[in-house]
mmCIF file of C-alpha atoms and ligand atoms in Angstrom:
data_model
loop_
_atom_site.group_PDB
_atom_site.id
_atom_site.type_symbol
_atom_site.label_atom_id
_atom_site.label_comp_id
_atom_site.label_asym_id
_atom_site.label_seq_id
_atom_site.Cartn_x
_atom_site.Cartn_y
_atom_site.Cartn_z
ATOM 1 C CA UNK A 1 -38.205 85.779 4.579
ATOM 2 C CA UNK A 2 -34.690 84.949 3.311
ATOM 3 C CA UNK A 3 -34.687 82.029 -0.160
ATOM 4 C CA UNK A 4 -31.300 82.532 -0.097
ATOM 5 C CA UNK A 5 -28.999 83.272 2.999
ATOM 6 C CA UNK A 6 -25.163 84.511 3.085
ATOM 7 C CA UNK A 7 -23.780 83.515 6.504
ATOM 8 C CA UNK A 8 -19.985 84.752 7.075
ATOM 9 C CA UNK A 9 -18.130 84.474 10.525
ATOM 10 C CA UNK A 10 -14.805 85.859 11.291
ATOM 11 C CA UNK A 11 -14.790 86.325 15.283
ATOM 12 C CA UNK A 12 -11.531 84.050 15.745
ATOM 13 C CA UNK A 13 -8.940 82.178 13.440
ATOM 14 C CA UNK A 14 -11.946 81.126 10.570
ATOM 15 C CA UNK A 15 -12.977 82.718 7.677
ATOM 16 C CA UNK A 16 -15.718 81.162 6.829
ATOM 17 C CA UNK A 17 -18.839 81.748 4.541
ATOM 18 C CA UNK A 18 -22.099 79.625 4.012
ATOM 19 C CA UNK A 19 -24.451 79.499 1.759
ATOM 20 C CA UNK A 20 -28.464 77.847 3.149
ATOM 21 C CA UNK A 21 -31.375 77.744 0.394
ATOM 22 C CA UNK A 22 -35.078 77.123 1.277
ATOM 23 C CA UNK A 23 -35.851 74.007 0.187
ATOM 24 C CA UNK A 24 -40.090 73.348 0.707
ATOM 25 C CA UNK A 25 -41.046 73.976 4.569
ATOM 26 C CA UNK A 26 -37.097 73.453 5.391
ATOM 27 C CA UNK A 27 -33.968 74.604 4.351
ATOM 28 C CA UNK A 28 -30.610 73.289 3.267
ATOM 29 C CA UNK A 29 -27.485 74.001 3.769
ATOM 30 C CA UNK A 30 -26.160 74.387 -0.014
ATOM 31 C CA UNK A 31 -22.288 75.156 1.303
ATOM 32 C CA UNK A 32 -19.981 75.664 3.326
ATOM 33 C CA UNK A 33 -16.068 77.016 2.596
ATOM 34 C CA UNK A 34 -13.932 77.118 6.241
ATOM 35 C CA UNK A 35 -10.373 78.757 5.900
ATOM 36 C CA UNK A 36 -8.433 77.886 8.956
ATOM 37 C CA UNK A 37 -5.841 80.903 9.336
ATOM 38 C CA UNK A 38 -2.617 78.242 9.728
ATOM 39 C CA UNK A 39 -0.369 81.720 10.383
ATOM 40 C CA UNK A 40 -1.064 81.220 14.536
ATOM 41 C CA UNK A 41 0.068 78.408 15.175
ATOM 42 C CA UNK A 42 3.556 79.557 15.136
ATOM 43 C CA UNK A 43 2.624 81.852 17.970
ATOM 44 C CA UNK A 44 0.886 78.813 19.790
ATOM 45 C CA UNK A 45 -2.265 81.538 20.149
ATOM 46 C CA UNK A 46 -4.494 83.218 17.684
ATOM 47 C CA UNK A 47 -2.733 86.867 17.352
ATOM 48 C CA UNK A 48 -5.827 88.971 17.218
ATOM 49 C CA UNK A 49 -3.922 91.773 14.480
ATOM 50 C CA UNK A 50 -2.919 88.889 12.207
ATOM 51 C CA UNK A 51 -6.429 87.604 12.487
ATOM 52 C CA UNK A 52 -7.583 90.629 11.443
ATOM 53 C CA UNK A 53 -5.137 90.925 8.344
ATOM 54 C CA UNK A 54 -6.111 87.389 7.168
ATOM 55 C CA UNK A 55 -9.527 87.806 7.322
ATOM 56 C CA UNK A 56 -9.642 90.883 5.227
ATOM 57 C CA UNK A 57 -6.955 89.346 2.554
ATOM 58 C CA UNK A 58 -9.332 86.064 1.913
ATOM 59 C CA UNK A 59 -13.009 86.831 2.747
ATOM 60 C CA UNK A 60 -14.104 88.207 -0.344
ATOM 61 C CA UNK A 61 -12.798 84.448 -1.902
ATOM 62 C CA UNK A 62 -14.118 82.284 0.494
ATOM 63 C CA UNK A 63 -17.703 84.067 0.086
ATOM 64 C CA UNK A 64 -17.083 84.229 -4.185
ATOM 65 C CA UNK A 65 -16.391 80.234 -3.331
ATOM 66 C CA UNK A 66 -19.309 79.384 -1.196
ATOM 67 C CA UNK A 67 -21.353 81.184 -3.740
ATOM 68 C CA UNK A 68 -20.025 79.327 -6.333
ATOM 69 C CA UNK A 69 -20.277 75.476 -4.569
ATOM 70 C CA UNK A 70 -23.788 76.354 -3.929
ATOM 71 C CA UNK A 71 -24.385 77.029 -7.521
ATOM 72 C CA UNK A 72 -26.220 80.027 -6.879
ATOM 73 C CA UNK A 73 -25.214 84.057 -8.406
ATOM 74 C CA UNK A 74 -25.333 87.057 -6.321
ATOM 75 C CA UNK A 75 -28.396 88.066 -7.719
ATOM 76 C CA UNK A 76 -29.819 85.206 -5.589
ATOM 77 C CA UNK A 77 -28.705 85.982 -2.057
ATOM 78 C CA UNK A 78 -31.715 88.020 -0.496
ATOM 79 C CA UNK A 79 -29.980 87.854 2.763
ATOM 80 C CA UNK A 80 -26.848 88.400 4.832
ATOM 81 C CA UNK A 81 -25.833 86.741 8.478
ATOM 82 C CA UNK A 82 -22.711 87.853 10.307
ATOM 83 C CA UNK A 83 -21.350 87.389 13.543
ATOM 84 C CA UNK A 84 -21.035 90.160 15.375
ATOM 85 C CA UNK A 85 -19.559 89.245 18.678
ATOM 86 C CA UNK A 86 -18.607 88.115 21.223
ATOM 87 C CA UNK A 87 -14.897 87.598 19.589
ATOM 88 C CA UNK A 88 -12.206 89.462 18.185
ATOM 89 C CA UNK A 89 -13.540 93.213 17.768
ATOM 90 C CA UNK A 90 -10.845 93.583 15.004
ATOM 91 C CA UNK A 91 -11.482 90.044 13.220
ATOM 92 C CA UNK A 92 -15.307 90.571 13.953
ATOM 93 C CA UNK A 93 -15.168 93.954 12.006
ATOM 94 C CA UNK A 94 -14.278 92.564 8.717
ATOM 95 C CA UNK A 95 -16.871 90.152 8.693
ATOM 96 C CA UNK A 96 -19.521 92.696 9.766
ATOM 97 C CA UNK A 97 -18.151 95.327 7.472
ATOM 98 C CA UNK A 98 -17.962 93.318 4.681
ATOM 99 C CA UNK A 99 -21.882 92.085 5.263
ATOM 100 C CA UNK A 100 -23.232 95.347 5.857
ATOM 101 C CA UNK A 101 -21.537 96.262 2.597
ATOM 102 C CA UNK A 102 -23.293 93.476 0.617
ATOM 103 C CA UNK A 103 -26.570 93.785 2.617
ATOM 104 C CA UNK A 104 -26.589 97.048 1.475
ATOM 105 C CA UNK A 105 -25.065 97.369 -1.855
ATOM 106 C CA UNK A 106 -28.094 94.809 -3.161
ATOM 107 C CA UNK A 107 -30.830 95.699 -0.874
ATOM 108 C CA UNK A 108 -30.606 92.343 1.108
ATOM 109 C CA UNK A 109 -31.957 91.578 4.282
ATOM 110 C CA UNK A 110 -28.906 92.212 7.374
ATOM 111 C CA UNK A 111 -29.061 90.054 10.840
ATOM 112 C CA UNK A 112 -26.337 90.125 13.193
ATOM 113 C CA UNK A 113 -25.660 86.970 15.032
ATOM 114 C CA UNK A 114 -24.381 85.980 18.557
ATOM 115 C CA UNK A 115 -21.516 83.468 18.001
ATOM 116 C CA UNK A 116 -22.577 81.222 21.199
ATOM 117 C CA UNK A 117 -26.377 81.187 19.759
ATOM 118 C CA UNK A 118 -24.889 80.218 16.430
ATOM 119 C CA UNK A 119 -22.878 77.366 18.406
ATOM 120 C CA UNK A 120 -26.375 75.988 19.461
ATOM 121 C CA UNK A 121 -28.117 76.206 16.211
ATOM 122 C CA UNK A 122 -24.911 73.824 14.666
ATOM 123 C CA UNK A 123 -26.618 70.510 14.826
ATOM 124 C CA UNK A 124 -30.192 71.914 13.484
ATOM 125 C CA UNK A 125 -28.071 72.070 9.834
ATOM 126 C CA UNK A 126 -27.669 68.497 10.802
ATOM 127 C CA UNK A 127 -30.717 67.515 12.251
ATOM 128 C CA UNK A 128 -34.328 69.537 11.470
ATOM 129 C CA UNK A 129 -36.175 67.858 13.121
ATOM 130 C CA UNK A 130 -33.960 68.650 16.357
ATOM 131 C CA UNK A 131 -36.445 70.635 18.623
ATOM 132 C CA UNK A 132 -36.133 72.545 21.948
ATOM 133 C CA UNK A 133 -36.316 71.398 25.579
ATOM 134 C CA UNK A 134 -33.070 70.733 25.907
ATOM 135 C CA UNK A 135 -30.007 71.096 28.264
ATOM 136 C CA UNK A 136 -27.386 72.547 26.270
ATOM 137 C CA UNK A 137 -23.582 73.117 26.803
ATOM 138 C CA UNK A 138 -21.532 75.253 25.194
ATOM 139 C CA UNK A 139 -17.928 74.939 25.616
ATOM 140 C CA UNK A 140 -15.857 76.690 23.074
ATOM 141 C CA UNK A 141 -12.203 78.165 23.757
ATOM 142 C CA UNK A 142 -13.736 81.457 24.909
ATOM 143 C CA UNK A 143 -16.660 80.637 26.728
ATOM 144 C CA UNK A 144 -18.343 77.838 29.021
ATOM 145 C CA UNK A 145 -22.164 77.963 29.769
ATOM 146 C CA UNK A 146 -24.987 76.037 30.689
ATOM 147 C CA UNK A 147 -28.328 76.614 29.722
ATOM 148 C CA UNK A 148 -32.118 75.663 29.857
ATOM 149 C CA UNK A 149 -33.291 75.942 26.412
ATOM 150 C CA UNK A 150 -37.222 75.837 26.193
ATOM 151 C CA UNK A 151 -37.373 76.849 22.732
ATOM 152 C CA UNK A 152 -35.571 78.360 20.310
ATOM 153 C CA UNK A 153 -34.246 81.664 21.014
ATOM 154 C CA UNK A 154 -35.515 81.321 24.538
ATOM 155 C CA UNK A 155 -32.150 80.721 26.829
ATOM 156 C CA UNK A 156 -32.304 80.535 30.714
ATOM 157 C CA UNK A 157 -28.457 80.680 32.404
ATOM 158 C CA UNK A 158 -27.847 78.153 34.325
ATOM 159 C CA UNK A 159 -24.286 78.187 35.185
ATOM 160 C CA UNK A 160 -20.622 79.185 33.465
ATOM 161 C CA UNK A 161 -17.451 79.451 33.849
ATOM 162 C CA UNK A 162 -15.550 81.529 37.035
ATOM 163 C CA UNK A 163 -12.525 81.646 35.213
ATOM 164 C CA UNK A 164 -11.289 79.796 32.186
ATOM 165 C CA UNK A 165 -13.360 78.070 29.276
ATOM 166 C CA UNK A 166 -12.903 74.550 28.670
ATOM 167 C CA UNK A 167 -11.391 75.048 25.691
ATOM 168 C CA UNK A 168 -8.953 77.607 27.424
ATOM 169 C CA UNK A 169 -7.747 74.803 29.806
ATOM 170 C CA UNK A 170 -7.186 72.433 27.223
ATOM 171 C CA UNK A 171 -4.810 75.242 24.756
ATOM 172 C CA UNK A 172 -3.084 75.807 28.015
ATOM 173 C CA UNK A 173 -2.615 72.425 29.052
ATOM 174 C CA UNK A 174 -1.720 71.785 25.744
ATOM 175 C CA UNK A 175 0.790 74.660 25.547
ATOM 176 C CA UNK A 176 2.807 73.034 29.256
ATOM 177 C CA UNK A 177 2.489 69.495 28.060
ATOM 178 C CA UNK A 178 4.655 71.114 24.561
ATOM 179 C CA UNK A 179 1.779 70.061 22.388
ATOM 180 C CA UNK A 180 0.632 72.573 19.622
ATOM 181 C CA UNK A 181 -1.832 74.675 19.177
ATOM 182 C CA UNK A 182 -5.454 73.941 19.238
ATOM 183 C CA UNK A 183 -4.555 72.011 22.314
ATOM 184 C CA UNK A 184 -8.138 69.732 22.122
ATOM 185 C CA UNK A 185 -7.201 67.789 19.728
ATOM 186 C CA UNK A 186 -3.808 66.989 20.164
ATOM 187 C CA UNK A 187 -4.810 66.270 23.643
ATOM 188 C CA UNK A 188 -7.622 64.272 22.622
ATOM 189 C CA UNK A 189 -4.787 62.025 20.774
ATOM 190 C CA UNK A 190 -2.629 61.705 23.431
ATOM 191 C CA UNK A 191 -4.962 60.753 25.816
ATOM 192 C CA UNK A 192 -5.887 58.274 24.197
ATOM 193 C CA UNK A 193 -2.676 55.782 24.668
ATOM 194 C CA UNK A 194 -2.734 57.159 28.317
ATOM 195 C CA UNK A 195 -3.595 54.593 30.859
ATOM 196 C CA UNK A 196 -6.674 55.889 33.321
ATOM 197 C CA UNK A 197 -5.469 54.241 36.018
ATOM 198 C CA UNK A 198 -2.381 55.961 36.758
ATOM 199 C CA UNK A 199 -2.960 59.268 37.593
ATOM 200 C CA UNK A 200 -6.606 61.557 38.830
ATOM 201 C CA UNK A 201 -7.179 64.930 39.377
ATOM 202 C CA UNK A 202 -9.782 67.142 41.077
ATOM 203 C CA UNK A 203 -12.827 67.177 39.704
ATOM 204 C CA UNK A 204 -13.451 71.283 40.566
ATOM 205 C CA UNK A 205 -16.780 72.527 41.915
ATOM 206 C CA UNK A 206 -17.830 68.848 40.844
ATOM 207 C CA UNK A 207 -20.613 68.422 43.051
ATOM 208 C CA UNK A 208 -21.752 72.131 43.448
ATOM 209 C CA UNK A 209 -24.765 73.501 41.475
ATOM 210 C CA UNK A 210 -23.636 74.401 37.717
ATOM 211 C CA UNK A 211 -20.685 76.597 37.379
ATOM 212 C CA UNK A 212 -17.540 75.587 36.498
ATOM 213 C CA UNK A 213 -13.590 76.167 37.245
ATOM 214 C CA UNK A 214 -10.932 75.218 35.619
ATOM 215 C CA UNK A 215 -7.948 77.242 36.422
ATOM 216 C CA UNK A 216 -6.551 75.229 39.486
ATOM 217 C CA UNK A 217 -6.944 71.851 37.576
ATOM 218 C CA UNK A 218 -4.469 73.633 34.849
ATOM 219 C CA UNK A 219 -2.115 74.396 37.811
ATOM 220 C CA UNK A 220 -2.354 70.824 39.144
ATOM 221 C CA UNK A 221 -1.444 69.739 35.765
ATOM 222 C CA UNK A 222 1.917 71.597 35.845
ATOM 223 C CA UNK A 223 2.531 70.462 39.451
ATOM 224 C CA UNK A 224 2.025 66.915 38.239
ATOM 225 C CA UNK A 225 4.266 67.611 35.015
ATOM 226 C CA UNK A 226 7.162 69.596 36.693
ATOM 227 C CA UNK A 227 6.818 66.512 39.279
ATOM 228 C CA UNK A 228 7.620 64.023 36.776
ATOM 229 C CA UNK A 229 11.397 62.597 35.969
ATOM 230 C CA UNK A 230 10.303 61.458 32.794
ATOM 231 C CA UNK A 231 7.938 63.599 30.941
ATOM 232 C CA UNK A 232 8.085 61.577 28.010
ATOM 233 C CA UNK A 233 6.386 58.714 29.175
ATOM 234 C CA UNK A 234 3.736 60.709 31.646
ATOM 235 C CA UNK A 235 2.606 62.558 28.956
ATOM 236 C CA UNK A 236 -0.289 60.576 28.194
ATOM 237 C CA UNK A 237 -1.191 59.756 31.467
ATOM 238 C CA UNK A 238 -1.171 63.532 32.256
ATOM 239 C CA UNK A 239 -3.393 64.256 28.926
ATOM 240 C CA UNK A 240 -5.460 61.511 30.172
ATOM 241 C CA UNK A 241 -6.231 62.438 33.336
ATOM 242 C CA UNK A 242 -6.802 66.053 32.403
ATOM 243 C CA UNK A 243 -9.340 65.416 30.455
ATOM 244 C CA UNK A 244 -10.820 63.093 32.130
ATOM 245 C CA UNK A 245 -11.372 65.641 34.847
ATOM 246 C CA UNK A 246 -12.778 67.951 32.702
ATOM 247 C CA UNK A 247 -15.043 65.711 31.213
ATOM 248 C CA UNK A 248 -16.248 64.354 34.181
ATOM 249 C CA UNK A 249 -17.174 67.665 35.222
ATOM 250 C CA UNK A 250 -18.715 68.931 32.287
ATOM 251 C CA UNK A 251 -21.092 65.885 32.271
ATOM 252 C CA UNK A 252 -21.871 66.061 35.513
ATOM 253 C CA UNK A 253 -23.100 69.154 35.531
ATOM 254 C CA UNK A 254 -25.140 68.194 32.467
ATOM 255 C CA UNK A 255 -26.772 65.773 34.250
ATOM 256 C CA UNK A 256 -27.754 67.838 37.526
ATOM 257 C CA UNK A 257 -29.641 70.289 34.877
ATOM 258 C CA UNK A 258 -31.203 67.283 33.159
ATOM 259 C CA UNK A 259 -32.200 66.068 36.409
ATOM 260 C CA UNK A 260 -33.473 69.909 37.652
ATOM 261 C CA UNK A 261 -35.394 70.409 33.852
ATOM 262 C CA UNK A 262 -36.664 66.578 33.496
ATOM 263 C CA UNK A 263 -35.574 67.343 29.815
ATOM 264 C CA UNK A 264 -34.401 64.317 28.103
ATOM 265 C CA UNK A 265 -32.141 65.936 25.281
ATOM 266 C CA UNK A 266 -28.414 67.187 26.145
ATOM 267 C CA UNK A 267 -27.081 69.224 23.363
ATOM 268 C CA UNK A 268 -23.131 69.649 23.304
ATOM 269 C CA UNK A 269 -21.875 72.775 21.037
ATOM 270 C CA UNK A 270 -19.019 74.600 20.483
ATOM 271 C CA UNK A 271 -15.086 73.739 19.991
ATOM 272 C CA UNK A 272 -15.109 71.354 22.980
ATOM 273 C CA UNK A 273 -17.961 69.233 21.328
ATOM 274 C CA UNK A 274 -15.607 68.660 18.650
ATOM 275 C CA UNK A 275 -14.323 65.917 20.698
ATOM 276 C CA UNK A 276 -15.619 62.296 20.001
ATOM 277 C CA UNK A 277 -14.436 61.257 23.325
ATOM 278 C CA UNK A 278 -16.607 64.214 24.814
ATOM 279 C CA UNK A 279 -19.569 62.987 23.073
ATOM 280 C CA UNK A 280 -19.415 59.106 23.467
ATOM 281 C CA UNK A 281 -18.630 59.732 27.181
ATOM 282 C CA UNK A 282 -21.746 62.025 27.448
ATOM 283 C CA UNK A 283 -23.528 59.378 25.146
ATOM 284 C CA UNK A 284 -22.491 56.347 27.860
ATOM 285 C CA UNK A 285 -23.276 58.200 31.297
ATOM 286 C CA UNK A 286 -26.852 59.245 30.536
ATOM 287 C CA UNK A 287 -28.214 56.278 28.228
ATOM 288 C CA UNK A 288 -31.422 55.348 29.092
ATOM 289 C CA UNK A 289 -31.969 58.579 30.620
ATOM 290 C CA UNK A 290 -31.233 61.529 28.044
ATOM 291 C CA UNK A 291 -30.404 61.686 24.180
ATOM 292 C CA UNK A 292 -26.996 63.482 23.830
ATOM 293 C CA UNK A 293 -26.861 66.159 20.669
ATOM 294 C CA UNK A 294 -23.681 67.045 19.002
ATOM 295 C CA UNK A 295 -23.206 68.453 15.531
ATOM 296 C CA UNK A 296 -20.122 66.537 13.769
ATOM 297 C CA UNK A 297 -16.921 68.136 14.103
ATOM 298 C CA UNK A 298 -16.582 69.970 10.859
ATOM 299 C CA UNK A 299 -19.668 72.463 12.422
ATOM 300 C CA UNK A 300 -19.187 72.304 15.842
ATOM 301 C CA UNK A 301 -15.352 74.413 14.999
ATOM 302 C CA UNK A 302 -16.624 77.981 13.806
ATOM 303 C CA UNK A 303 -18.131 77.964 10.932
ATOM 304 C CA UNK A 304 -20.564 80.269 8.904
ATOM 305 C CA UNK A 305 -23.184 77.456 8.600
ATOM 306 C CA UNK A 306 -24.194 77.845 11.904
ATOM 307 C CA UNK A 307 -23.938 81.394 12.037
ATOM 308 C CA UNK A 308 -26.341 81.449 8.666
ATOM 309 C CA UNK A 309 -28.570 78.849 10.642
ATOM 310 C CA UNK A 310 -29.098 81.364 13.827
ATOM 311 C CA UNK A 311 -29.858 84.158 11.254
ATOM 312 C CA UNK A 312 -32.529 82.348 9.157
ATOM 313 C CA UNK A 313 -34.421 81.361 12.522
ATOM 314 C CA UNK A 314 -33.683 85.057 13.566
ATOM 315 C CA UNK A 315 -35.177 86.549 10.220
ATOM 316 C CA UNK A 316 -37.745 84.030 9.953
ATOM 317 C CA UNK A 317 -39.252 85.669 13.086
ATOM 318 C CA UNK A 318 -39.066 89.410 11.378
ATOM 319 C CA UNK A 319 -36.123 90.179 12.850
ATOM 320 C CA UNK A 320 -32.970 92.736 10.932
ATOM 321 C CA UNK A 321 -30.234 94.418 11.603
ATOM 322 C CA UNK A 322 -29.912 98.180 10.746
ATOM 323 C CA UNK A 323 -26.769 100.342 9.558
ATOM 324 C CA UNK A 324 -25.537 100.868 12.079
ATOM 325 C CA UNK A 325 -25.094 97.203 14.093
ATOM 326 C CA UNK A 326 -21.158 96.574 15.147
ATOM 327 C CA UNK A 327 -19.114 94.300 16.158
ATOM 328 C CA UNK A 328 -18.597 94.086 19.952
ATOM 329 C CA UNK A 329 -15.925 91.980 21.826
ATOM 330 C CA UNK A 330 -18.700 91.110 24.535
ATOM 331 C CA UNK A 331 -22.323 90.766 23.590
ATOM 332 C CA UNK A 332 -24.919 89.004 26.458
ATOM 333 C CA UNK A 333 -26.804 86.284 23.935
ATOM 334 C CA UNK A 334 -29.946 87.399 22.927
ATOM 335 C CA UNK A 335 -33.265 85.783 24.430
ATOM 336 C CA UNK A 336 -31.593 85.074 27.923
ATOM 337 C CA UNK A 337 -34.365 84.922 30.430
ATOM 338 C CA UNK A 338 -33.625 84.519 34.404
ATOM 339 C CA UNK A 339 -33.371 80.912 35.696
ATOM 340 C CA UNK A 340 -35.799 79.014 37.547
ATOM 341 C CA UNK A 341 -33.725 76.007 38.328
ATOM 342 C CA UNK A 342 -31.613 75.867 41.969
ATOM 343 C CA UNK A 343 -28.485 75.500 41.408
ATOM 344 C CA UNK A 344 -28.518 72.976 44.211
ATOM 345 C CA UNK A 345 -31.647 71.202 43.146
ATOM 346 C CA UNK A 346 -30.682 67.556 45.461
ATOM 347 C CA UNK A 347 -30.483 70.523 48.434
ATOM 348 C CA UNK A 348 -33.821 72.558 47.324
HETATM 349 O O1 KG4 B 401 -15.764 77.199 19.289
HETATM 350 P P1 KG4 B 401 -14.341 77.196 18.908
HETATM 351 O O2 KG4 B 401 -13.944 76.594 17.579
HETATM 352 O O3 KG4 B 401 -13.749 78.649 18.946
HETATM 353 C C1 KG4 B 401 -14.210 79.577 19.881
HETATM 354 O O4 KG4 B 401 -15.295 80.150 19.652
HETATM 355 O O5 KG4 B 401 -13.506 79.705 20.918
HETATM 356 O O6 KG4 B 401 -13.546 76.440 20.079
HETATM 357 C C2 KG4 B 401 -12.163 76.273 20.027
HETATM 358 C C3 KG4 B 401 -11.748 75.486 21.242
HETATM 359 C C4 KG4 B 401 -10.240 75.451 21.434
HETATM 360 O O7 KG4 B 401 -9.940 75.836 22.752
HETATM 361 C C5 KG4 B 401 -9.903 73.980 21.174
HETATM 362 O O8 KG4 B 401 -8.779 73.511 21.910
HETATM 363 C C6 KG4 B 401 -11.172 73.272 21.610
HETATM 364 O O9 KG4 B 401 -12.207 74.126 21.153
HETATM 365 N N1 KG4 B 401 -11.267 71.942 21.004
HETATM 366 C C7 KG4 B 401 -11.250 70.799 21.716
HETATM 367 C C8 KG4 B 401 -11.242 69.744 20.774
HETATM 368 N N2 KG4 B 401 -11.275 70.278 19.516
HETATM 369 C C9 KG4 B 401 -11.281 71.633 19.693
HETATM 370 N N3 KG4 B 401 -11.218 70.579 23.047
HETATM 371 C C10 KG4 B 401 -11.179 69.294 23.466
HETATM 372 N N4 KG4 B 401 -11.150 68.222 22.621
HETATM 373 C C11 KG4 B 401 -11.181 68.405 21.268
HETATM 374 N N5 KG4 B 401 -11.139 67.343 20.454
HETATM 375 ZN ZN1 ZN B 402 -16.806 79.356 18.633
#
């Protein structure tokens, strides 16, 4: 078992590198350094060769820098946790290059982690005591998923996306509305001054078992927006509505697996989750009925802290990586067992 742990993910547009320390039965996350590659947003899309470029130009830094907030030498980290996919083969490469190098140039422990599993394990920095069943989505700009989680490292599928992530619709939305790039936020802001009232949209595959769709709401969005004779002032509305849609859905869906489990925790991860209007809505519809989860914003983005938190669970139960782990684009997350739970459980 790992004292000391090195997490480092680089599957997207963050270097980042985290440092967790066993502290009694626990541990702690000591640091955590997150370099947002700014060099995208010109392109209004992460540019997977830049992504690449940036990552190997400032790792080495941002790990010296997490190693030096936490107050702790190299001769201290016994262990090393990397993503190694799903993401951007080239930008995951660095990282995992880079952490098989120090893994193995000091004889430290190596674990490999799935980005969506680190996703889950964000609010457990926050929150120790936080323990499995729960109902947990992930909605990040890559991927949407539902799952049963029974325990740790146990994950049942319950539903995803048929076409783009949440996150996806929002950049894209984003991108015809002429905001920048992340979209979710600058949606997020928008909507706010936009008046509910005025406009609705489709709420897709709303009221059918768990997957999810979000393609043709993006397309009614740009009907809606070429539509209008004065953009300026719709804009909100539009950004309103949108995700309004969305959220509806996502919740929704949330609360046919709560009801389908029994569970009474809902656990919201990835980029998506960043959203406090995601999480107060979530918070509002089930009260009384389930506790809604969500790490705060700064670790539900990627970060390494999450990515080190997946890999001390991971090594904790004797797992390691070996020489020759990679990085892969597409990766199936570890643990997945097949699903009990109809998908139409008010139909059984
Ligand atoms: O998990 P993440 O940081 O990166 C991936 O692994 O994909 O997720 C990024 C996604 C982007 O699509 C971004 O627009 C979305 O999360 N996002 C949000 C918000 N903040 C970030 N979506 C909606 N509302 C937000 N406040
Ligand atoms: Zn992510």
């Amino acid at each position: 078992m790992a004292d000391v742990l090195l997490g480092i993910e680089t599957s997207c547009d963050e270097t980042s590198a985290a440092v967790l320390v066993r502290e009694g039965a626990g541990v702690e996350l000591a640091s955590l350094i997150i370099l947002s590659q700014d060099v995208h947003r010109v392109f209004g899309g992460v540019v997977p060769e830049l992504a690449s470029r940036a990552h190997l130009a400032t790792l080495p830094r941002v790990v010296e820098r997490a190693l030096a907030e936490a107050g702790v030498g190299w001769h201290a980290v016994d262990a090393v946790a990397v993503t190694s996919g799903p993401g951007l083969v080239g930008a995951l490469l660095v990282g995992v290059s880079y952490a098989k190098a120090l893994a193995y140039a000091g004889h430290r422990a190596l674990i490999g982690v799935h980005h969506l599993e680190g996703h889950l394990f964000a609010p457990l920095v926050e929150d120790p005591e936080l323990a499995p069943p729960f109902v947990a989505l992930i909605a990040s700009g890559g991927h949407t998923l539902l799952l049963d989680v029974p325990a740790w490292g146990r994950y049942r599928l319950l539903g995803g996306t048929r076409d783009d992530a949440a996150g996806e619709a929002f950049d894209k939305v984003a991108s015809l509305l002429g905001l920048g790039y992340p979209g979710g936020p600058e949606i997020e802001r928008l909507a706010a001054s936009g008046d509910p009232a005025r406009l609705r949209f489709p709420r897709p595959l709303v009221s059918e078992g768990y997957d999810f769709s979000f393609s043709g709401l993006k397309t009614a969005v740009l009907r809606a927006a070429q539509a209008s004779t004065d953009l300026a002032t719709d804009r909100p509305q539009l950004a309103r509505a949108f995700q309004d849609a969305v959220f509806d859905v996502l919740v929704s869906k949330v609360e046919r697996a709560l009801e389908a489990t029994g569970y009474a925790t809902a656990l919201l991860a990835g980029g998506v989750a960043c959203s406090r209007t995601l999480a107060d809505y979530a918070a509002a519809r089930l009260r009384g009925r389930a506790r809604v989860v969500a790490a705060s914003r700064r670790l539900n983005a990627d970060n390494a802290a999450m990515i080190a938190r997946a890999g001390w669970f991971r090594l904790g139960r004797g797992e390691r990586s070996t020489w020759t782990m990679d990085a892969h684009a597409a990766l199936p997350l570890p643990g997945l067992e097949a699903s009990s739970y109809s998908p139409f459980p008010q139909h059984p």
